[in-house]
Coordinates of C-alpha atoms in Angstrom, one line a residue:
X1 CA -13.2 10.1 -51.2
X2 CA -10.7 10.2 -48.4
X3 CA -7.2 10.1 -49.5
X4 CA -4.5 7.7 -48.1
X5 CA -2.9 9.9 -45.3
X6 CA 0.5 8.8 -43.8
X7 CA 0.8 11.1 -40.2
X8 CA 4.9 11.9 -39.8
X9 CA 5.3 12.5 -35.9
X10 CA 7.3 16.1 -35.0
X11 CA 10.8 15.6 -35.2
X12 CA 10.6 15.4 -31.2
X13 CA 7.6 13.6 -30.0
X14 CA 6.0 13.2 -26.1
X15 CA 9.0 11.0 -25.1
X16 CA 11.9 11.3 -28.1
X17 CA 14.7 13.5 -27.1
X18 CA 14.4 13.1 -23.3
X19 CA 17.8 12.3 -21.3
X20 CA 17.3 11.3 -18.0
X21 CA 20.1 11.3 -15.8
X22 CA 21.1 7.8 -14.9
X23 CA 22.3 7.2 -11.1
X24 CA 25.7 6.0 -11.4
X25 CA 26.0 2.0 -10.1
X26 CA 28.8 3.5 -7.5
X27 CA 25.9 5.3 -5.9
X28 CA 23.8 2.1 -5.1
X29 CA 27.1 1.1 -2.7
X30 CA 27.0 4.5 -0.7
X31 CA 23.3 4.2 -0.1
X32 CA 22.5 7.0 2.4
X33 CA 19.2 6.6 4.4
X34 CA 16.8 9.4 3.8
X35 CA 14.7 11.5 6.5
X36 CA 11.8 9.1 5.5
X37 CA 13.8 5.9 6.0
X38 CA 14.3 7.8 9.5
X39 CA 11.4 8.8 10.6
X40 CA 10.0 5.4 9.8
X41 CA 12.6 3.7 11.3
X42 CA 12.2 5.9 15.0
X43 CA 8.5 5.4 14.8
X44 CA 8.9 1.7 13.9
X45 CA 10.9 1.5 16.9
X46 CA 8.7 3.9 19.4
X47 CA 6.0 1.5 18.5
X48 CA 7.9 -1.8 18.9
X49 CA 9.7 -0.4 22.4
X50 CA 5.8 0.8 23.7
X51 CA 4.5 -3.3 22.8
X52 CA 7.1 -5.0 24.5
X53 CA 7.5 -2.6 27.5
X54 CA 3.3 -2.9 27.7
X55 CA 3.8 -7.0 27.2
X56 CA 6.5 -6.8 29.6
X57 CA 4.7 -5.1 32.1
X58 CA 1.7 -7.4 31.9
X59 CA 3.6 -10.2 32.2
X60 CA 5.5 -8.8 35.8
X61 CA 1.9 -8.1 36.7
X62 CA 0.4 -11.6 36.2
X63 CA 3.9 -13.1 37.4
X64 CA 3.3 -11.2 40.8
X65 CA -0.3 -12.0 41.1
X66 CA 0.3 -15.5 40.5
X67 CA 3.4 -15.6 42.8
X68 CA 1.1 -14.3 45.4
X69 CA -1.2 -16.6 45.0
X70 CA 0.9 -19.5 45.5
X71 CA 2.2 -17.8 48.5
X72 CA -1.1 -17.6 50.2
X73 CA -1.9 -21.1 49.0
X74 CA 1.2 -22.4 50.8
X75 CA 0.5 -20.4 53.9
X76 CA -2.7 -22.5 54.1
X77 CA -0.9 -25.5 53.6
X78 CA 1.1 -25.0 57.0
X79 CA -1.2 -23.7 58.8
X80 CA -3.2 -26.8 58.0
X81 CA -0.7 -29.0 59.6
X82 CA -1.0 -27.5 63.0
X83 CA -4.0 -29.6 64.1
X84 CA -1.9 -32.9 62.9
X85 CA 0.7 -32.0 65.5
X86 CA -1.1 -30.6 68.0
X87 CA -4.0 -32.9 68.3
X88 CA -1.9 -36.0 69.6
X89 CA 0.2 -33.5 71.7
X90 CA -2.8 -31.9 73.3
X91 CA -4.3 -35.8 73.7
X92 CA -1.3 -36.9 75.4
X93 CA -1.3 -34.4 78.1
X94 CA -5.0 -34.6 78.8
X95 CA -4.5 -38.2 78.9
X96 CA -1.2 -37.8 81.4
X97 CA -3.4 -35.6 83.4
X98 CA -6.0 -37.9 83.9
X99 CA -3.7 -41.1 84.6
X100 CA -1.8 -38.8 87.4
X101 CA 1.6 -38.7 84.5
X102 CA 1.3 -42.6 84.2
X103 CA 4.3 -43.5 81.9
X104 CA 2.8 -46.9 80.7
X105 CA -0.4 -45.6 79.2
X106 CA 1.5 -42.5 78.1
X107 CA 3.6 -44.5 76.2
X108 CA 0.9 -46.6 75.2
X109 CA -0.9 -43.8 73.7
X110 CA 1.7 -42.2 71.9
X111 CA 4.3 -44.7 70.3
X112 CA 1.9 -45.1 67.0
X113 CA 3.1 -41.5 66.2
X114 CA 6.5 -41.8 67.2
X115 CA 9.1 -43.0 64.2
X116 CA 10.9 -42.4 61.1
X117 CA 9.3 -39.5 59.0
X118 CA 7.6 -39.3 56.9
X119 CA 5.2 -41.7 57.8
X120 CA 5.3 -40.5 61.5
X121 CA 4.8 -37.3 62.6
X122 CA 7.3 -37.2 65.4
X123 CA 10.8 -38.3 66.2
X124 CA 10.6 -38.1 69.7
X125 CA 7.7 -37.1 72.3
X126 CA 8.2 -37.0 75.8
X127 CA 6.1 -36.4 79.2
X128 CA 7.2 -33.9 81.5
X129 CA 5.8 -32.9 85.0
X130 CA 5.5 -29.4 85.5
X131 CA 6.0 -27.2 89.0
X132 CA 8.7 -29.4 90.4
X133 CA 12.2 -28.1 91.4
X134 CA 13.8 -30.1 88.9
X135 CA 12.2 -30.8 85.4
X136 CA 12.9 -34.4 83.9
X137 CA 11.0 -36.5 81.6
X138 CA 8.7 -39.4 83.1
X139 CA 8.5 -41.2 80.1
X140 CA 10.2 -40.8 76.7
X141 CA 9.0 -42.4 73.4
X142 CA 11.8 -42.5 70.5
X143 CA 15.4 -40.6 70.5
X144 CA 16.6 -38.7 73.7
X145 CA 14.9 -34.9 73.5
X146 CA 17.6 -32.6 72.2
X147 CA 16.0 -29.7 74.5
X148 CA 17.2 -31.7 77.6
X149 CA 20.8 -30.9 77.0
X150 CA 19.9 -27.1 77.3
X151 CA 18.5 -26.7 81.0
X152 CA 18.2 -22.6 80.6
X153 CA 16.3 -22.9 77.8
X154 CA 14.6 -25.9 78.9
X155 CA 13.3 -23.9 81.8
X156 CA 12.4 -20.9 79.8
X157 CA 10.2 -22.6 77.2
X158 CA 8.7 -24.6 79.3
X159 CA 7.9 -21.2 81.6
X160 CA 6.5 -20.2 78.7
X161 CA 4.5 -23.0 78.0
X162 CA 1.6 -23.1 81.1
X163 CA -1.4 -22.3 79.0
X164 CA -3.2 -25.6 78.4
X165 CA -4.5 -26.4 75.1
X166 CA -2.2 -24.0 73.0
X167 CA 0.8 -25.6 70.7
X168 CA 4.0 -24.3 71.9
X169 CA 6.8 -24.0 69.6
X170 CA 10.7 -23.6 70.3
X171 CA 13.7 -24.2 67.7
X172 CA 17.2 -25.7 68.7
X173 CA 18.9 -24.5 65.8
X174 CA 22.6 -23.5 66.6
X175 CA 23.7 -27.5 67.4
X176 CA 25.3 -29.6 65.5
X177 CA 21.8 -31.4 65.3
X178 CA 19.4 -29.1 64.6
X179 CA 15.7 -29.7 65.7
X180 CA 11.8 -28.4 66.2
X181 CA 10.0 -28.5 69.0
X182 CA 6.3 -28.8 70.0
X183 CA 4.9 -28.8 73.3
X184 CA 1.3 -29.1 74.8
X185 CA 0.3 -28.3 78.5
X186 CA -2.5 -29.9 80.4
X187 CA -3.5 -29.0 84.1
X188 CA -5.9 -30.9 86.6
X189 CA -6.0 -31.7 90.3
X190 CA -2.5 -34.0 90.4
X191 CA -0.6 -31.2 88.6
X192 CA 0.5 -29.9 85.0
X193 CA 1.9 -32.1 82.7
X194 CA 3.9 -31.2 79.5
X195 CA 4.0 -33.3 76.7
X196 CA 7.3 -32.1 74.1
X197 CA 7.6 -33.7 70.7
X198 CA 10.8 -32.9 68.3
X199 CA 11.3 -33.3 65.0
X200 CA 15.4 -33.3 63.9
X201 CA 15.7 -30.8 60.8
X202 CA 17.9 -31.7 58.0
X203 CA 21.5 -30.5 58.2
X204 CA 21.3 -29.1 54.6
X205 CA 17.9 -27.5 56.0
X206 CA 16.1 -29.2 52.8
X207 CA 13.1 -31.1 54.1
X208 CA 10.0 -33.1 52.5
X209 CA 7.8 -29.9 51.8
X210 CA 10.1 -29.6 48.6
X211 CA 8.9 -33.0 47.4
X212 CA 5.3 -31.8 47.6
X213 CA 3.7 -30.7 44.1
X214 CA 3.1 -27.1 46.2
X215 CA 6.5 -26.3 46.2
X216 CA 7.8 -28.0 42.4
X217 CA 7.9 -24.7 41.2
X218 CA 9.2 -22.5 43.8
X219 CA 12.3 -21.6 45.9
X220 CA 11.3 -21.3 49.4
X221 CA 12.9 -20.4 52.7
X222 CA 11.1 -21.0 56.2
X223 CA 11.9 -19.3 59.0
X224 CA 11.0 -19.4 62.6
X225 CA 9.1 -16.8 64.2
X226 CA 8.5 -13.4 62.8
X227 CA 12.0 -12.9 60.9
X228 CA 14.0 -13.5 58.2
X229 CA 17.5 -14.1 59.4
X230 CA 19.8 -16.6 58.1
X231 CA 20.0 -17.8 61.7
X232 CA 16.4 -18.6 62.2
X233 CA 15.9 -20.6 58.9
X234 CA 14.3 -24.2 59.2
X235 CA 14.4 -25.6 55.5
X236 CA 15.1 -23.9 52.6
X237 CA 15.4 -24.9 48.7
X238 CA 18.8 -22.3 47.8
X239 CA 22.2 -22.9 48.6
X240 CA 22.4 -19.4 49.9
X241 CA 20.6 -16.7 51.8
X242 CA 18.5 -14.6 51.2
X243 CA 16.6 -15.6 48.3
X244 CA 16.8 -13.0 45.6
X245 CA 14.4 -11.7 42.6
X246 CA 11.0 -11.5 42.3
X247 CA 9.6 -13.0 45.7
X248 CA 6.4 -13.2 47.9
X249 CA 6.3 -13.3 51.8
X250 CA 3.9 -14.3 54.6
X251 CA 3.6 -14.8 58.1
X252 CA 1.5 -17.9 59.3
X253 CA 0.0 -18.2 63.0
X254 CA 1.3 -21.6 64.2
X255 CA 0.2 -22.3 67.9
X256 CA 1.7 -19.7 70.2
X257 CA 4.3 -19.2 67.3
X258 CA 4.6 -18.5 63.6
X259 CA 6.5 -19.3 60.5
X260 CA 7.7 -16.8 58.1
X261 CA 7.7 -18.0 54.3
X262 CA 9.3 -16.7 51.6
X263 CA 9.1 -17.9 48.5
X264 CA 10.6 -17.4 44.8
X265 CA 9.7 -18.4 41.0
X266 CA 12.2 -20.9 39.5
X267 CA 10.7 -19.8 36.4
X268 CA 7.7 -18.5 34.8
X269 CA 4.7 -19.3 36.4
X270 CA 2.6 -18.3 33.7
X271 CA 4.6 -20.1 31.2
X272 CA 7.2 -19.9 28.8
X273 CA 5.4 -18.5 26.0
X274 CA 4.3 -15.3 28.2
X275 CA 7.7 -14.9 28.9
X276 CA 9.2 -15.0 26.2
X277 CA 6.5 -12.7 24.5
X278 CA 8.0 -9.1 25.1
X279 CA 11.5 -10.6 23.2
X280 CA 9.1 -11.7 20.6
X281 CA 7.6 -8.5 20.0
X282 CA 10.5 -6.7 20.4
X283 CA 12.6 -8.8 18.0
X284 CA 9.7 -9.0 15.0
X285 CA 9.1 -5.2 15.6
X286 CA 12.9 -4.2 14.9
X287 CA 12.5 -6.6 11.8
X288 CA 9.1 -5.0 10.5
X289 CA 10.1 -1.4 11.6
X290 CA 13.7 -2.0 9.3
X291 CA 11.4 -3.6 6.9
X292 CA 8.6 -0.9 6.7
X293 CA 11.9 2.0 6.9
X294 CA 13.0 0.3 3.9
X295 CA 9.9 0.0 2.3
X296 CA 8.9 4.0 2.9
X297 CA 12.9 4.7 1.6
X298 CA 12.4 2.5 -1.2
X299 CA 8.7 4.5 -2.2
X300 CA 10.1 7.9 -1.0
X301 CA 13.3 7.7 -3.4
X302 CA 10.7 6.6 -6.3
X303 CA 8.4 9.1 -5.6
X304 CA 11.4 11.5 -5.6
X305 CA 12.7 9.9 -8.7
X306 CA 8.8 10.4 -10.4
X307 CA 9.0 13.9 -9.4
X308 CA 12.5 14.6 -11.5
X309 CA 11.1 12.9 -14.3
X310 CA 7.7 14.3 -14.4
X311 CA 9.5 17.9 -14.2
X312 CA 11.7 16.8 -17.1
X313 CA 8.5 15.5 -18.9
X314 CA 6.8 19.1 -18.2
X315 CA 10.0 20.7 -19.6
X316 CA 10.1 18.6 -22.5
X317 CA 6.3 19.1 -23.2
X318 CA 6.6 22.8 -23.2
X319 CA 9.1 22.8 -25.0
X320 CA 7.6 20.4 -27.6
X321 CA 4.1 22.6 -27.7
X322 CA 6.3 25.4 -28.4
X323 CA 8.5 23.5 -31.3
X324 CA 4.5 22.0 -32.4
X325 CA 3.5 25.7 -32.7
X326 CA 6.3 26.9 -34.6
X327 CA 6.3 23.7 -37.0
X328 CA 2.8 24.3 -37.6
X329 CA 2.8 27.6 -38.2
X330 CA 5.9 26.8 -40.6
X331 CA 3.4 24.6 -42.6
X332 CA 0.7 26.3 -42.8
X333 CA 2.9 29.1 -44.1
X334 CA 4.4 26.6 -46.6
X335 CA 0.8 25.2 -47.4
X336 CA -0.4 28.6 -48.1
X337 CA 2.5 29.5 -50.1
X338 CA 2.1 26.2 -52.4
X339 CA -1.4 27.9 -53.1
X340 CA -2.7 30.7 -55.5
X341 CA -1.8 34.3 -53.4
X342 CA -4.8 35.7 -54.9
X343 CA -7.6 34.5 -57.3
X344 CA -8.0 36.4 -60.2
X345 CA -11.3 38.7 -60.6
X346 CA -13.6 38.0 -64.0
X347 CA -16.0 39.9 -65.1
X348 CA -19.4 38.3 -64.5
X349 CA -18.1 36.2 -61.6
X350 CA -17.4 36.4 -58.0
X351 CA -14.6 34.0 -57.2
X352 CA -13.5 33.1 -53.4
X353 CA -11.6 29.9 -51.7
X354 CA -10.9 29.0 -48.3
X355 CA -8.2 26.5 -46.9
X356 CA -8.6 25.2 -43.8
X357 CA -5.9 22.8 -42.0
X358 CA -6.1 19.8 -39.6
X359 CA -6.7 20.5 -36.3
X360 CA -3.7 18.3 -35.3
X361 CA -0.4 17.3 -36.5
X362 CA 2.4 19.7 -38.3
X363 CA 2.7 18.1 -42.0
X364 CA 1.5 19.7 -44.8
X365 CA -1.7 18.7 -46.3
X366 CA -2.3 17.7 -49.7
X367 CA -5.3 19.7 -50.6
X368 CA -5.1 22.6 -53.3
X369 CA -7.2 24.3 -55.9
X370 CA -6.6 26.7 -58.2
X371 CA -8.8 29.5 -60.7
X372 CA -7.2 29.7 -64.3
X373 CA -8.3 32.4 -66.7
X374 CA -8.5 31.0 -70.2
X375 CA -10.0 33.5 -72.3
X376 CA -12.6 36.4 -72.1
X377 CA -15.7 34.1 -71.6
X378 CA -13.8 31.0 -69.9
X379 CA -12.5 30.2 -66.8
X380 CA -11.0 27.0 -65.4
X381 CA -11.7 25.5 -61.8
X382 CA -9.5 23.2 -60.6
X383 CA -9.6 21.2 -57.0
X384 CA -7.5 18.3 -56.0
X385 CA -6.7 16.2 -52.9
X386 CA -3.3 14.0 -53.1
X387 CA -2.8 11.2 -51.2
X388 CA -0.8 11.7 -47.9
X389 CA 1.0 14.3 -46.1
X390 CA 4.4 16.2 -45.4
X391 CA 7.0 16.9 -48.4
X392 CA 6.2 14.1 -50.6
X393 CA 2.4 15.2 -50.6
X394 CA 3.6 18.7 -51.0
X395 CA 6.1 18.3 -53.8
X396 CA 3.2 16.3 -55.8
X397 CA 0.8 18.9 -55.6
X398 CA 3.0 21.4 -56.6
X399 CA 3.9 20.1 -59.6
X400 CA 0.4 18.9 -60.2
X401 CA -0.8 22.3 -59.8
X402 CA 1.9 23.9 -62.1
X403 CA 1.1 20.8 -64.9
X404 CA -2.4 21.4 -64.9
X405 CA -1.3 25.2 -65.7
X406 CA 0.6 23.9 -68.8
X407 CA -2.0 21.3 -69.6
X408 CA -4.8 24.2 -69.3
X409 CA -2.9 26.6 -71.6
X410 CA -2.8 23.8 -74.2
X411 CA -6.1 22.6 -74.4
X412 CA -8.6 24.0 -71.6
X413 CA -11.3 21.3 -72.1
X414 CA -11.6 18.9 -68.5
X415 CA -11.2 15.7 -70.1
X416 CA -8.2 16.8 -71.8
X417 CA -6.5 18.1 -68.4
X418 CA -7.3 15.2 -66.2
X419 CA -6.1 12.5 -68.6
X420 CA -2.8 14.2 -69.3
X421 CA -2.3 14.6 -65.5
X422 CA -3.2 11.1 -64.6
X423 CA -0.2 10.1 -67.5
X424 CA 2.2 12.4 -65.9
X425 CA 1.6 11.6 -62.5
X426 CA 2.0 7.9 -63.3
X427 CA 5.2 8.3 -65.0
X428 CA 6.5 9.8 -62.6
X429 CA 8.8 7.5 -59.9
X430 CA 6.5 8.2 -56.8
X431 CA 3.8 6.0 -56.5
X432 CA 1.1 9.0 -55.5
X433 CA -2.7 9.5 -56.4
X434 CA -4.8 12.3 -56.4
X435 CA -8.8 13.1 -56.9
X436 CA -9.1 16.0 -59.2
X437 CA -12.5 18.3 -60.3
X438 CA -12.1 20.3 -63.3
X439 CA -14.9 22.7 -64.6
X440 CA -14.4 24.9 -67.6
X441 CA -17.1 28.1 -67.0
X442 CA -18.6 29.5 -69.9
X443 CA -19.7 33.0 -68.5
X444 CA -21.9 34.3 -70.7
X445 CA -23.7 31.1 -71.9
X446 CA -24.0 30.3 -68.1
X447 CA -22.4 27.0 -69.1
X448 CA -20.4 24.3 -67.2
X449 CA -18.2 21.5 -68.6
X450 CA -16.7 19.1 -65.8
X451 CA -14.6 16.4 -65.4
X452 CA -13.9 13.9 -62.1
X453 CA -11.1 12.2 -61.8
X454 CA -12.1 10.2 -58.1
X455 CA -13.2 13.7 -56.5
X456 CA -16.5 14.7 -55.3
X457 CA -19.0 16.4 -57.2
X458 CA -19.7 20.2 -56.3
X459 CA -22.6 21.7 -55.1
X460 CA -24.9 23.9 -57.4
X461 CA -26.9 26.5 -55.4
X462 CA -30.0 28.6 -57.3
X463 CA -32.0 30.4 -55.3
X464 CA -33.0 29.1 -52.2
X465 CA -32.8 25.2 -53.9
X466 CA -29.1 23.0 -54.2
X467 CA -27.9 20.1 -55.2
X468 CA -25.3 18.0 -56.6
X469 CA -24.4 18.1 -59.9
X470 CA -24.5 14.5 -62.1
X471 CA -21.6 13.6 -63.5
X472 CA -19.6 10.4 -64.0
X473 CA -16.8 10.0 -61.9
X474 CA -13.7 8.8 -63.4
X475 CA -10.6 6.8 -61.7
X476 CA -8.2 9.2 -59.6
X477 CA -5.2 10.7 -61.2
X478 CA -2.0 8.5 -61.1
X479 CA -4.2 4.7 -60.5
X480 CA -3.8 3.6 -64.4
X481 CA -2.1 4.6 -67.7
X482 CA -3.8 6.2 -70.8
X483 CA -6.8 7.1 -68.6
X484 CA -9.9 8.4 -70.2
X485 CA -12.5 10.9 -68.4
X486 CA -16.0 11.6 -69.6
X487 CA -17.1 15.0 -69.5
X488 CA -20.3 16.2 -68.3
X489 CA -21.9 20.0 -69.7
X490 CA -25.1 21.9 -67.8
X491 CA -26.7 25.0 -68.1
X492 CA -26.5 27.0 -65.0
X493 CA -29.2 29.6 -64.0
X494 CA -28.3 33.0 -63.3
X495 CA -26.9 34.2 -60.0
X496 CA -26.3 30.6 -59.5
X497 CA -23.1 29.8 -56.9
X498 CA -21.2 26.5 -57.5
X499 CA -19.3 25.2 -54.6
X500 CA -16.4 22.7 -55.2
X501 CA -14.5 21.0 -52.0
X502 CA -12.2 18.3 -50.6
X503 CA -13.6 15.4 -48.9
X504 CA -12.5 16.9 -45.3
X505 CA -15.3 19.1 -45.3
X506 CA -18.0 16.0 -45.4
X507 CA -16.1 13.2 -44.2
X508 CA -16.3 12.1 -40.4
X509 CA -14.9 9.2 -38.6
X510 CA -17.6 6.2 -38.4
X511 CA -20.5 7.9 -40.5
X512 CA -21.5 7.5 -44.2
X513 CA -20.5 10.0 -46.6
X514 CA -24.1 10.4 -47.3
X515 CA -24.8 11.9 -44.1
X516 CA -21.9 14.6 -44.4
X517 CA -23.1 15.6 -48.1
X518 CA -26.8 16.0 -46.9
X519 CA -25.6 18.2 -43.9
X520 CA -23.4 20.6 -46.3
X521 CA -26.4 21.1 -48.3
X522 CA -28.8 21.8 -45.6
X523 CA -26.1 24.5 -44.6
X524 CA -25.5 25.8 -47.9
X525 CA -29.0 26.1 -48.7
X526 CA -31.7 29.0 -47.4
X527 CA -31.6 32.4 -47.9
X528 CA -28.8 33.6 -50.3
X529 CA -25.5 35.4 -48.9
X530 CA -22.6 36.8 -50.2
X531 CA -20.1 34.5 -51.5
X532 CA -17.1 34.6 -48.7
X533 CA -19.6 34.6 -46.3
X534 CA -21.0 31.5 -47.4
X535 CA -17.7 30.0 -47.8
X536 CA -16.9 31.1 -44.0
X537 CA -19.8 29.6 -42.8
X538 CA -19.6 26.3 -44.4
X539 CA -15.9 26.4 -43.3
X540 CA -16.8 26.9 -39.6
X541 CA -19.9 24.9 -39.2
X542 CA -18.4 21.9 -41.1
X543 CA -15.0 21.3 -39.5
X544 CA -14.5 20.9 -36.2
X545 CA -11.7 21.4 -33.3
X546 CA -10.4 17.8 -34.0
X547 CA -10.9 17.5 -37.6
X548 CA -8.1 15.2 -38.8
X549 CA -7.9 16.4 -42.3
X550 CA -7.4 19.5 -44.4
X551 CA -10.3 21.1 -46.3
X552 CA -10.5 23.3 -49.0
X553 CA -13.2 25.1 -50.7
X554 CA -13.5 27.1 -53.9
X555 CA -16.8 28.9 -55.0
X556 CA -17.8 31.2 -58.0
X557 CA -20.9 32.8 -58.2
X558 CA -22.8 34.4 -61.2
X559 CA -23.5 38.3 -61.0
X560 CA -26.4 38.2 -63.2

């Protein structure tokens, strides 16, 4: 039987008595960033800055590439307008050369090209015979040419425009009515003729080019010649020159002259998303960096707190181990103090006992034993197991042991001792109970008289054989009032050994009791050995390092 056991924890358990330093509430308002916070924040900002700068560099490179593509596209658009201007002028010049400057035929040919823009390419076209002392047009279609009001510039321009088949350019930009002029020359037998056309420039330098879809998302400035001087600007979309910021420029050959085109984006050519992407990366990157830094700071502080608690727990565990060792030593000392100091020496018998405390716990156990000399021939063996552990079990054990001594002095019969002991325990205030085995040994006659109050029978070894004695087991001590116990008497062979024990020797959790009894019998049988060595072997081999119950063994060995 396994006695009912109530384990009482030490006065300081694994966590009991720990005083964890609490953080004052005011410290929450005096938060200071940790090194981990600063490191995580700096690294996050560095990564964010690198990504934002990379996105900005990619965006700028893409914008420059797109702007250069647009500039080349516009250069091609401007260059493509040259044939539409040169073709009618060259054809009119060849017609004048073939008709010897016939004004009527000239007018008939050129009139469809003259009128208001944008339906007509020219506002004024005139026919000029060259090589004469006085330069004057012989025919004018449209408005009067503005170049005629500047004789010196007129002579210089026609002096340069003598090569046939070449479109020549000139600008009258400093006047109140700025104009762009074109001329084409033809030479024949009758002399040379120049066809000169003019298109007025808007006073604000705005033109129909601005409404062209090619210029819809660009600011531009178109200069005459290869310079970018403000005085040479023909048309522009900005109020102030020169154009600032990102820009692309190119020189567009146009007849014998050239135009210089400067363009700048009005917005993002690649789209508003890519323009905002560096800022998006920066904002979200800063947010994520701060969030990551706060999380890192929190984890670092938790780790620091955990290390502090681990240190406290280590110190408490060390203190508990020391206290456990001390209390266990005290409990074992107390247990041995409650057991007999020494067993009596009796002629014809060898008596020995062993007590093995539980591997865990510090409470006093309830296992006890005693060997009482009755007279010159008789010895009374008593072994028992009180339910529970601790001071209460130890007190009950001490009372039962001393009561047994008193009852054995009155009547040494095992049944009488157990009955009186049961009535005594039942009448006590405590509701304790115990299992007790009692055997009266007649040394000379080799006879045993036994009774059991809920206790397992002892093992009798004779030679190489061993059997558990056969007796009727009564109710445990303290269970009922006026209990009666049956005695069993048997003869013992010479040189036999009787081993009485408590249940801690044979009981195992999850195992049938018969298995433990068979294990004890098998281990005790064999070649006879001295009683002290036998008990030491049984205690060593049958009590493991993790056994949870106390164990008491008492051996009686006949010497003959």
